[in-house]
C-alpha atoms as one frame of an Amber mdcrd trajectory, in Angstrom:
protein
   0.000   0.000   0.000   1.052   3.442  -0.743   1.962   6.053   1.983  -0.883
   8.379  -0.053  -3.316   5.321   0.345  -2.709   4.189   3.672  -2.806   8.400
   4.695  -6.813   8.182   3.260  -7.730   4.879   4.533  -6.271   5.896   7.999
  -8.386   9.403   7.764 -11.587   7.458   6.725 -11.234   4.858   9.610 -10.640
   7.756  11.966 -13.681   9.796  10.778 -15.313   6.969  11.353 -14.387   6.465
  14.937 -16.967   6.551  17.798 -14.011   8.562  19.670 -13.371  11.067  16.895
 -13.564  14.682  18.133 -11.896  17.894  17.731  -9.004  18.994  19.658  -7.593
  22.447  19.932  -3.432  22.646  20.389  -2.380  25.861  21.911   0.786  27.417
  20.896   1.381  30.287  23.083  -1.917  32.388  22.839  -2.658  30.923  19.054
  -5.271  28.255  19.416  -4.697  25.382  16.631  -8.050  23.449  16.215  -7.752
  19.439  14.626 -10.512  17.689  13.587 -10.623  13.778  13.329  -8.883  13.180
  16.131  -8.841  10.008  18.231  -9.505  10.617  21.985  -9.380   8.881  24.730
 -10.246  10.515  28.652 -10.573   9.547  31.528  -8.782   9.686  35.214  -5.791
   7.678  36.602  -7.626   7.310  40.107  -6.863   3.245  40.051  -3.406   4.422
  39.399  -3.657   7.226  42.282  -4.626   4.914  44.645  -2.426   2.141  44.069
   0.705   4.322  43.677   0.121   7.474  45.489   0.490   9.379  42.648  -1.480
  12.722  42.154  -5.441  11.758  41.221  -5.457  13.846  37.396  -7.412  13.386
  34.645  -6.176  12.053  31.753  -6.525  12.908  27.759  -4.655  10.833  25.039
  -5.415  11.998  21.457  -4.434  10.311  17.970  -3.267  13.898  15.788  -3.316
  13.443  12.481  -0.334  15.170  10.519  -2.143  16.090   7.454  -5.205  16.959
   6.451  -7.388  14.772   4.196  -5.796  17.161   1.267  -2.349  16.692   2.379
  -2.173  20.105   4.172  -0.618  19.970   7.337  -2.680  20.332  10.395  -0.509
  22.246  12.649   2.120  25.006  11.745   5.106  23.133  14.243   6.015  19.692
  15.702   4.213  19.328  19.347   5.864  20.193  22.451   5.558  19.571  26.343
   5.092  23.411  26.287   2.181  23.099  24.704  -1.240  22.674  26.059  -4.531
  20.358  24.372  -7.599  21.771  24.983 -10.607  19.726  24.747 -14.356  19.624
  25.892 -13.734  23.058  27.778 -10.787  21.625  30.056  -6.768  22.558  29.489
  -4.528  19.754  29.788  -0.353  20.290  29.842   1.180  17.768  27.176   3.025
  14.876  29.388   3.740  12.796  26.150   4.319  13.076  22.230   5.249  10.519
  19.853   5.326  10.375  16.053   8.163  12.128  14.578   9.268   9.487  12.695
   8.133   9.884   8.856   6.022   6.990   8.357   3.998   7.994  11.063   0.726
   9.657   9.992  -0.186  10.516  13.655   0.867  12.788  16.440   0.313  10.334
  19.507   0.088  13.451  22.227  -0.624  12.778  25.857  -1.768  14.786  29.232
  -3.189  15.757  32.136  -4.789  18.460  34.216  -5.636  18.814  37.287  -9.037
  17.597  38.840
């Protein structure tokens, strides 16, 4: 399969998705806004309790790169300084893989506080 082709037949599957939704990166004060995202929330309160760790709530999101058109969705690589905004709440970026090539995704990763 193609890069091209497996880029549309990953952006159809993730239209698709129950979990899709639309996720804002914040670069400074400019607010980036993806669509077709993959996300995943929740809490780490099993964690919390088990570990002591801090009870947060938890966001992982599936970026694409590129736009169905092959534009690209954000105007510079993610990084922990960054925030993800979604569903109203702010969460700081803990986590970001996908810079190698092949990779259509931005696998981004964080938390905020309860």
């Amino acid at each position: 399969m193609s890069p091209s082709a497996f880029q549309q037949a990953m952006m159809r599957g993730m239209a698709a998705s129950p979990f899709k939704g639309s996720v804002t990166l914040m670069i400074g004060n400019a607010e980036h806004p993806v669509e077709h995202c993959v996300v995943e929330s929740g809490d780490n309160a099993a964690k919390a309790e088990e570990y002591g760790l801090q009870h947060v709530r938890t966001l992982s999101v599936q970026m694409p790169k590129k736009t169905p058109l092959g534009v690209s969705t954000l105007p510079e690589r993610p990084e922990t300084k960054h925030k993800l905004k979604y569903l109203g709440r702010i969460y700081n970026l803990t986590s970001i893989e996908g810079d190698d090539e092949a990779s259509p995704v931005w696998v981004l990763e964080g938390n905020a506080p309860l």
